[in-house]
Coordinates of C-alpha atoms in Angstrom, one line a residue:
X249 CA -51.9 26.0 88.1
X250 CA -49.0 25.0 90.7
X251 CA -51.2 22.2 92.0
X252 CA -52.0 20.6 88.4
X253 CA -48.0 20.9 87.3
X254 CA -47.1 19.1 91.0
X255 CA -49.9 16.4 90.4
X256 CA -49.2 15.9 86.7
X257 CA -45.1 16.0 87.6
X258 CA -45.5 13.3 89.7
X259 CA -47.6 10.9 87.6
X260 CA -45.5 11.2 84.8
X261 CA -42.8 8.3 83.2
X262 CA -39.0 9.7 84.6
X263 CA -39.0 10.6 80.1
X264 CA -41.1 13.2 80.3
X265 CA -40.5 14.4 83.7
X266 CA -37.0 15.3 82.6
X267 CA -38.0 16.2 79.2
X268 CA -41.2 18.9 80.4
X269 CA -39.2 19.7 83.3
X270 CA -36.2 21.3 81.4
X271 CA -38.5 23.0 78.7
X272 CA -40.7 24.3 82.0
X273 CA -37.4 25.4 83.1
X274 CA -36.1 27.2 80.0
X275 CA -39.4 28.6 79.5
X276 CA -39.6 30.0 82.7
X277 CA -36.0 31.7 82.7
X278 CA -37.4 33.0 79.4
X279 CA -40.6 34.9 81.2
X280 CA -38.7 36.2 83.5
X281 CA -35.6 37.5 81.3
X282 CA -38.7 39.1 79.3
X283 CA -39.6 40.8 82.8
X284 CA -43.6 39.8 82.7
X285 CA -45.5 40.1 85.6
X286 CA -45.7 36.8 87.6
X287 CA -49.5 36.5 87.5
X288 CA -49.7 36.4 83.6
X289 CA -48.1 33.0 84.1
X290 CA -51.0 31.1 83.8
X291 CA -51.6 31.9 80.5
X292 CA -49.0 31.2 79.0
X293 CA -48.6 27.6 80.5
X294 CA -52.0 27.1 79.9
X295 CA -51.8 27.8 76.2
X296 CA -52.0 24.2 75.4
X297 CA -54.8 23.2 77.7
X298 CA -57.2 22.6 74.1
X299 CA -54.6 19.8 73.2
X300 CA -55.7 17.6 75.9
X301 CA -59.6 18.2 75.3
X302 CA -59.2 16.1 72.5
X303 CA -57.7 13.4 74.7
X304 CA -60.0 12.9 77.3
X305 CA -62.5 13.0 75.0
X306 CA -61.1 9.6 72.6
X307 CA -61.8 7.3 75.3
X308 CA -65.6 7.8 74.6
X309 CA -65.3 6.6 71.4
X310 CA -63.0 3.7 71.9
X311 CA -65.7 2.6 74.3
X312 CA -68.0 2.3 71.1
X313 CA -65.8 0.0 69.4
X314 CA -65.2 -2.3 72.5
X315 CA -69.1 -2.5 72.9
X316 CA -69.5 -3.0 69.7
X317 CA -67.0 -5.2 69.3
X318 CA -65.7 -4.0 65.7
X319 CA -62.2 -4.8 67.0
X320 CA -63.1 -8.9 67.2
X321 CA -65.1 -8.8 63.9
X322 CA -62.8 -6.7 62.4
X323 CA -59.1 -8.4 63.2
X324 CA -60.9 -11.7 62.4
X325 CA -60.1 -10.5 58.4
X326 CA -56.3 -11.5 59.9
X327 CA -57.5 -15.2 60.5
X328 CA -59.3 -15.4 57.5
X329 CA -57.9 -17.9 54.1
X330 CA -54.1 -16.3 53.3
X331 CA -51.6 -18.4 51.2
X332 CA -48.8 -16.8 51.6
X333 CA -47.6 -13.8 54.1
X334 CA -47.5 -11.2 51.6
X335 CA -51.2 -11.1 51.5
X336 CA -51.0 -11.2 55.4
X337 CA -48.6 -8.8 55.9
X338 CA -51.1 -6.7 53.6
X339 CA -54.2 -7.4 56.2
X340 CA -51.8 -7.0 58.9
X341 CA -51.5 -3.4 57.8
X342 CA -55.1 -2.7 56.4
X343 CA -56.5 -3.9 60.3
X344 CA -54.6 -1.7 61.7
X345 CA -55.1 1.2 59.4
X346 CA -59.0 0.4 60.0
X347 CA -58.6 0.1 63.9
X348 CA -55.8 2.5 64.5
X349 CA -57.7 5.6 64.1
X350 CA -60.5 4.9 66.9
X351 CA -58.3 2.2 69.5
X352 CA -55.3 4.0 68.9
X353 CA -52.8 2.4 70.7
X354 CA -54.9 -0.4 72.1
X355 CA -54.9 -1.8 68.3
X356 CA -51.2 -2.5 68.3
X357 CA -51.3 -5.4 71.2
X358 CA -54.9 -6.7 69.6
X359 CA -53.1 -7.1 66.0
X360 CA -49.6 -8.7 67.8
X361 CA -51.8 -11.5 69.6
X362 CA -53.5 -12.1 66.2
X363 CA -50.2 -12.1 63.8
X364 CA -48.7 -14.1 66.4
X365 CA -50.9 -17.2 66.3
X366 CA -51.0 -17.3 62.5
X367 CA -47.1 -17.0 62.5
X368 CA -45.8 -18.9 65.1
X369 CA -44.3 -21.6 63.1
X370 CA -42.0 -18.9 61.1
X371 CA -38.6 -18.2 62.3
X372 CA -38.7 -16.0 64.9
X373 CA -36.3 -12.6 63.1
X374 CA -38.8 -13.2 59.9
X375 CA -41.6 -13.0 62.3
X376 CA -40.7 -10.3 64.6
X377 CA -39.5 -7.6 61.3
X378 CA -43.0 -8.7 59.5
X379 CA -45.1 -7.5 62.4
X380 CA -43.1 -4.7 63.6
X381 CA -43.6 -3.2 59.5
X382 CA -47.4 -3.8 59.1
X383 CA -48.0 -2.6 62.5
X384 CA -46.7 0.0 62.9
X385 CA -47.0 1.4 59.1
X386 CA -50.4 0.3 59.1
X387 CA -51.1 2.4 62.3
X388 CA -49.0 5.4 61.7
X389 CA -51.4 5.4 58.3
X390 CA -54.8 5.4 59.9
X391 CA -53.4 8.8 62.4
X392 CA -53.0 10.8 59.0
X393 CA -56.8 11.0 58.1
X394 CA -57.8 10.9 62.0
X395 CA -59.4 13.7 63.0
X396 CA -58.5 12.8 66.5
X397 CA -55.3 12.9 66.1
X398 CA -53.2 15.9 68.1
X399 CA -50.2 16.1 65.3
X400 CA -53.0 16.7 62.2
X401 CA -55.0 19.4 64.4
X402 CA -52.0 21.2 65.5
X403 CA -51.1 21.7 61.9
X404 CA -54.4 22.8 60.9
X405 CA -54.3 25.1 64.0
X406 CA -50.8 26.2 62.8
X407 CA -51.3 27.0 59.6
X408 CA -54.9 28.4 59.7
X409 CA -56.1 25.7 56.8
X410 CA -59.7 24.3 56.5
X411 CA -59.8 20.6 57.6
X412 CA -62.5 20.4 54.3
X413 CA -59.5 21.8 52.2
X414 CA -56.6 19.3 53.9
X415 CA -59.0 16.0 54.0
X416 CA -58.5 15.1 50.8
X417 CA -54.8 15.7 50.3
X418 CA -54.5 13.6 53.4
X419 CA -56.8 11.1 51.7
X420 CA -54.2 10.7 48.9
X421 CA -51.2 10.5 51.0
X422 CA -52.5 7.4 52.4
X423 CA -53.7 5.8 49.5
X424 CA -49.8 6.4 48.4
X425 CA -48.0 5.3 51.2
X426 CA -50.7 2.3 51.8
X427 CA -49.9 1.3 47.9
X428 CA -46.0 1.8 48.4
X429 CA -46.6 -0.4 51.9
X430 CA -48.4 -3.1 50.1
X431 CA -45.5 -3.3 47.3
X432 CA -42.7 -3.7 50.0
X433 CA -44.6 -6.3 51.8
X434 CA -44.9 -8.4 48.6
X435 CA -41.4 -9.3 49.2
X436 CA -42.5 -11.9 51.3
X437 CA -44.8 -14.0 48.9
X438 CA -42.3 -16.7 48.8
X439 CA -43.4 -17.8 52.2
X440 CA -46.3 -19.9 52.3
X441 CA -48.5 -20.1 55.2
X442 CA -49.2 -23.5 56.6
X443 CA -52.5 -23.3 57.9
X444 CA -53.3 -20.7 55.8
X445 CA -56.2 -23.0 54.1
X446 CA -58.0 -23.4 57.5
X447 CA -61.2 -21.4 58.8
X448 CA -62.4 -21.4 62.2
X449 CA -66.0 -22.4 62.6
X450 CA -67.1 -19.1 63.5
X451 CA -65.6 -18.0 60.1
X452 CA -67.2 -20.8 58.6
X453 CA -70.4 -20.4 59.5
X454 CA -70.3 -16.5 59.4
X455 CA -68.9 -16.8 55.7
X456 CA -72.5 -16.5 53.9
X457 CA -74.8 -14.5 54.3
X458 CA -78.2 -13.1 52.4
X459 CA -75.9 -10.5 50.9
X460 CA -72.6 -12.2 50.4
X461 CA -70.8 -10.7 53.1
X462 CA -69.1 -12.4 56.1
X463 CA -69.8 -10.8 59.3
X464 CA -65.9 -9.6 59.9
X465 CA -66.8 -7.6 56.6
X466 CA -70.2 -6.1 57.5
X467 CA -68.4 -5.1 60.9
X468 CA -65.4 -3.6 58.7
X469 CA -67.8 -1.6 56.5
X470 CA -69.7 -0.4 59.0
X471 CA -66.8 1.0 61.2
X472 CA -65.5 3.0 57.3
X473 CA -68.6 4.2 57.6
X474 CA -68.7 5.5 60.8
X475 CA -65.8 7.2 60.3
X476 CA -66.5 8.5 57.4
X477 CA -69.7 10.4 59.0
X478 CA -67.8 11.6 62.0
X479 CA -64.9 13.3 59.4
X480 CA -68.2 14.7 57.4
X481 CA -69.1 16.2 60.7
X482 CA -66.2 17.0 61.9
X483 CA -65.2 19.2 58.3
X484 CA -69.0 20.9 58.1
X485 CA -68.8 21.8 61.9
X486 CA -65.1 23.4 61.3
X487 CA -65.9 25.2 58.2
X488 CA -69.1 26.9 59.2
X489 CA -68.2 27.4 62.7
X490 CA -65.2 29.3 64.1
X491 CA -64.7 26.9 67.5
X492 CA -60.7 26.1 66.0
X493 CA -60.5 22.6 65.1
X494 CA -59.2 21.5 68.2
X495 CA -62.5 22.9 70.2
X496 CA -64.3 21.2 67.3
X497 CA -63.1 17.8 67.2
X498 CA -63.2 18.0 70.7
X499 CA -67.0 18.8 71.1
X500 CA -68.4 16.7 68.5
X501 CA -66.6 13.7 70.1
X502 CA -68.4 12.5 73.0
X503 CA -72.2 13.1 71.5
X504 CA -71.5 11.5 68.9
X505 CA -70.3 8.6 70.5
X506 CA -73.6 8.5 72.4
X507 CA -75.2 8.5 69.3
X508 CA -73.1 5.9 67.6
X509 CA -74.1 3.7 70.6
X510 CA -77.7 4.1 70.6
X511 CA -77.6 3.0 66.4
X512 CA -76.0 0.1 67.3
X513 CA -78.5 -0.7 69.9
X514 CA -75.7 -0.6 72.7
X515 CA -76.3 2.4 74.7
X516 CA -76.9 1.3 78.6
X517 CA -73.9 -1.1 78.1
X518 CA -72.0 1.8 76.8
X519 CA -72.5 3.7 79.5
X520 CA -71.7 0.8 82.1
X521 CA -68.7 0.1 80.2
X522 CA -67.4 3.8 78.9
X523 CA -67.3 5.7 81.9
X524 CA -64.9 3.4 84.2
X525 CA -62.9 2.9 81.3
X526 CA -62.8 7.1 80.8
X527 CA -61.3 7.5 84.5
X528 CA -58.7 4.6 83.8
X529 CA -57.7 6.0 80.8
X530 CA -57.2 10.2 82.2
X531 CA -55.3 9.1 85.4
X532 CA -52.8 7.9 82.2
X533 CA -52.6 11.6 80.9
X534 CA -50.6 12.6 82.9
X535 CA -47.4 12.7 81.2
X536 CA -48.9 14.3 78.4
X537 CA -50.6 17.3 80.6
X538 CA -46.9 17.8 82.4
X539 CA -45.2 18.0 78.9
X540 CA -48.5 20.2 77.1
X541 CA -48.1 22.6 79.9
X542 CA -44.1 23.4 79.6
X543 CA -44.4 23.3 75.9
X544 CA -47.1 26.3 76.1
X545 CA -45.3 28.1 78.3
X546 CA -41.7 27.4 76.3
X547 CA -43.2 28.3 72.9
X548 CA -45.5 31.4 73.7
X549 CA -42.3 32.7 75.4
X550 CA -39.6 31.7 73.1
X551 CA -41.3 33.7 70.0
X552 CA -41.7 36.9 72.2
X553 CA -37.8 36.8 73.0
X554 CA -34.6 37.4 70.9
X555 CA -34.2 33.7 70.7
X556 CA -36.7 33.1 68.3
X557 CA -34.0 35.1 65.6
X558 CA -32.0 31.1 66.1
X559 CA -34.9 29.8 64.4
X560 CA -36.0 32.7 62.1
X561 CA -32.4 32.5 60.6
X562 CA -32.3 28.9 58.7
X563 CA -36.1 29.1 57.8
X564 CA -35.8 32.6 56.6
X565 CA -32.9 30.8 54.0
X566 CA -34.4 27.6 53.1
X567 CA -38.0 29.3 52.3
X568 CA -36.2 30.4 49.3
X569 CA -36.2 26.7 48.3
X570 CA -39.3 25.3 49.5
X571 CA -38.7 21.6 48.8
X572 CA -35.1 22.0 50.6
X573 CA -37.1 23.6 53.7
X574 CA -39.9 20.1 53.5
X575 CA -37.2 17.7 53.5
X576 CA -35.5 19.6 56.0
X577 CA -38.4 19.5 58.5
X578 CA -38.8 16.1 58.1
X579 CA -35.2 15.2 58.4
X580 CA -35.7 17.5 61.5
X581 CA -38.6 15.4 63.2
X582 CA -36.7 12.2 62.8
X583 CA -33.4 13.3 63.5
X584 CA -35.0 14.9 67.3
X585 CA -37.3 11.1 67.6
X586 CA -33.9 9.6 67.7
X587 CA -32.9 11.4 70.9
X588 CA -36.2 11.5 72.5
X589 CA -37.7 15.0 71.5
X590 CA -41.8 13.8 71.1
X591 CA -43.0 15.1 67.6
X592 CA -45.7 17.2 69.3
X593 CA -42.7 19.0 71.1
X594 CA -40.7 19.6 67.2
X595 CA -44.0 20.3 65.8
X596 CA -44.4 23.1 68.6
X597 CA -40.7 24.7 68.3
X598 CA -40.8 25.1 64.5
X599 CA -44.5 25.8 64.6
X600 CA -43.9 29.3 66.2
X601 CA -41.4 30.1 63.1
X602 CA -44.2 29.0 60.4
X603 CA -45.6 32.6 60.9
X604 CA -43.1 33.8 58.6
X605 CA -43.0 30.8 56.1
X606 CA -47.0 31.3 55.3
X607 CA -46.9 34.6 53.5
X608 CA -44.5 33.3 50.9
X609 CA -45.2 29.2 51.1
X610 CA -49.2 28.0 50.5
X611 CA -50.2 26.5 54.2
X612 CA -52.0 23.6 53.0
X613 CA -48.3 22.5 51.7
X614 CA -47.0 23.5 55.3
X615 CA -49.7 21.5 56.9
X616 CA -49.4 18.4 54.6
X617 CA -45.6 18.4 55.0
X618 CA -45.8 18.6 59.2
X619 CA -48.6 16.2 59.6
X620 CA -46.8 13.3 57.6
X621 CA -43.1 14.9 58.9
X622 CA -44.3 14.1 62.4
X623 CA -46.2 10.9 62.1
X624 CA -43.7 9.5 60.4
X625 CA -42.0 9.2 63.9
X626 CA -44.9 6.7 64.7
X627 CA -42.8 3.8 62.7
X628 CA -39.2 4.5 63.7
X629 CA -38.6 6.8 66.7
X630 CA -37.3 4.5 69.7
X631 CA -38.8 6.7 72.6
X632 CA -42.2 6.6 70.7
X633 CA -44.8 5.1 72.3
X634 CA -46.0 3.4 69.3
X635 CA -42.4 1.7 68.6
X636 CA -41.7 1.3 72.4
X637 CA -44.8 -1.0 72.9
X638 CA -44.2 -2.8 69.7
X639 CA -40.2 -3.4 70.6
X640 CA -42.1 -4.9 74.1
X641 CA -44.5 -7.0 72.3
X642 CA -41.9 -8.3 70.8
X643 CA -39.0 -8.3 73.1
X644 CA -36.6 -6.4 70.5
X645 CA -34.8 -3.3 71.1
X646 CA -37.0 0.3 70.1
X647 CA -34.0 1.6 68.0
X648 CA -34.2 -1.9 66.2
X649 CA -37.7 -1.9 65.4
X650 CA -36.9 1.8 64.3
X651 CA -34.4 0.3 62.1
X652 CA -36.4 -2.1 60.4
X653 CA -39.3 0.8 59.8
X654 CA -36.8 4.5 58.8
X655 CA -36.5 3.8 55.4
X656 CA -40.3 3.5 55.5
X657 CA -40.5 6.6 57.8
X658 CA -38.2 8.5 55.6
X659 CA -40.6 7.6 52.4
X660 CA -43.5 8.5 54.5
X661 CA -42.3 12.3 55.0
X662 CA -40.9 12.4 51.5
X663 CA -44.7 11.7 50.0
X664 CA -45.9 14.4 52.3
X665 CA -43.1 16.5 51.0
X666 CA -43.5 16.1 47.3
X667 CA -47.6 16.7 47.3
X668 CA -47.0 19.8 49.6
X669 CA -44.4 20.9 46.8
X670 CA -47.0 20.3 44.0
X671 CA -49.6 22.3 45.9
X672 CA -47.1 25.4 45.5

């Protein structure tokens, strides 16, 4: 245990080193305050460990879209006939709600490269807030129905719900906040697109086909489809099986990515490809195993101690209002983004008090309301990694890219907050 908290320490950005290395701290004074035997240490820091199954198991499946090179087909849509940049700001955002949830963060610098060449004759503010929005909104969107994603199985975990129940509640938040993103990108219909009239040959010549479709959109349907089969799996496994829906989505990863490739007729360059990329990818996880660690050992402690009461205290008053307790928690997971607290590390404080919120507040609201609470982070918290790379790509500050997106963000937990209200 001391030799995987060195390793991982030392790997990790100076962020999370501080930040994991003062809630290892504080959860350590906590254990021994409590007066616990030294060698039950191990559990409690290794609580987390089934977090980060799930990601060393996604870069098998990014693999398959590389391979199969959905990501080229699919951010070709971008390129495709638009007259004006509402209608591109709208692709913008569907591509990335398409790619978002299998690349992850490898879709944000694919859609830049893409938005950039259509818009490089725009003025370079206009151009800069455009792609920051449909980015990030776009990707912060496809996380919600992932299955992959950590924040949307932590809540499950939390709050003991069905993923079959919460699928389709998630399902409509995003059709919501997609709609409502659409709407605000329309504002920029009155600029026209130059070149937006041209095709590229390969669009040209892909553009009929027997059926109708261009290839770009027989790639695009194929990947919904895909995804929709893994979530099928993913929500039969989970209710007939009682793995938890971390262990779940975690096991059913990697096969059927094998399988995935051998459909496509891609499986020995799969392999060739997948595994180098797999090792790449985990020496990266480091500053995510240094921070899973001290947050298991902080929050296992923490509601075994008198401390917890701090926390027991406010929740225990707004429960008595339950919409004034979901606005608070999502006022609470942007307000801690803005000073560097990662949403899995809120989601993992105020997850040890939701004990005490279930009995008298239905989970699925709980769940709905921390899953769209915490992603909204994704579009407007300046030490995201998501808002960090974009505020690179585009050589803007985080907290102003975070500008442009938090009355987004704010929207984004308020949908989550007004379904999770209706559900009570």
């Amino acid at each position: 245990m001391l030799i995987c908290i060195s390793i991982s320490f030392s790997g990790a950005m100076r962020l999370f080193q501080v930040s994991g290395a003062i809630f290892f701290l504080v959860g350590l004074g906590l254990f021994l305050q409590a007066g616990h035997p030294i060698v039950e240490l191990p559990y409690y820091v290794t609580s987390t460990v089934p977090i980060m199954g799930i990601l060393y198991a996604v870069p098998f499946i990014n693999s398959v879209i590389y391979i199969g090179r959905y990501d080229r087909n699919v951010s070709q849509l971008l390129e495709s006939d638009a007259q004006h940049l509402g209608q591109l700001y709208s692709r913008g955002s569907f591509v990335t709600f398409l790619l978002g949830g299998f690349l992850n963060l490898a879709t944000i610098p694919l859609v830049d490269s893409v938005l950039k060449k259509t818009l490089k004759e725009l003025p370079q503010r206009l151009k800069k807030k455009l792609i920051a929005r449909s980015i990030l909104r776009g990707y912060a969107l496809s996380l919600v129905i992932s299955p992959m994603e950590i924040l949307v199985a932590i809540s499950i975990d939390i709050t003991g719900i069905s993923y079959l129940t919460f699928f389709p509640w998630l399902g409509l938040s995003v059709v919501l906040l997609l709609f409502a993103d659409w709407c605000l990108g329309w504002q920029y219909r009155s600029f026209s697109i130059q070149n937006g009239s041209k095709q590229t040959e390969n669009q040209a010549d892909s553009a009929d086909t027997p059926h109708g479709l261009s290839d770009p959109m027989k790639k695009t349907l194929a990947l919904f489809c895909f995804l929709m089969i893994f979530i099928v799996i993913v929500m039969l496994t989970n209710h007939f099986f009682d793995f938890g829906f971390l262990q779940t989505v975690s096991l059913i990863i990697i096969p059927y990515s094998f399988v995935w490739a051998m459909v496509i007729g891609r499986f020995k360059r799969y392999l060739n490809y997948c595994f180098p990329v797999w090792k790449q990818r985990t020496i990266g996880l480091k500053n995510f195993m240094f921070l899973f660690l001290s947050i298991g050992l902080l929050t296992l402690v923490l509601k075994e101690s008198d401390f917890i009461q701090y926390i027991y205290t406010p929740v225990e008053w707004l429960m008595k209002t339950p919409i004034l307790l979901f606005l608070s928690i999502q006022l609470i997971f942007l307000a801690l983004a803005m000073v560097g607290f990662h949403p899995l590390v809120t989601i993992s404080i105020l997850g040890s008090a939701m004990h005490i919120v279930m009995p008298a507040i239905n989970p699925l609201s709980l769940a709905i309301v921390l899953t769209t609470s915490g992603l909204s982070t994704v579009t407007a918290g300046p030490f995201n990694i998501s808002v960090s790379l974009v505020g690179n790509l585009l050589q803007v500050s985080p907290y102003r890219v975070s500008l442009w997106n938090l009355g987004y963000a704010f929207l984004f937990g308020s949908v989550g907050s007004l379904i999770g209200w209706f559900l009570l």
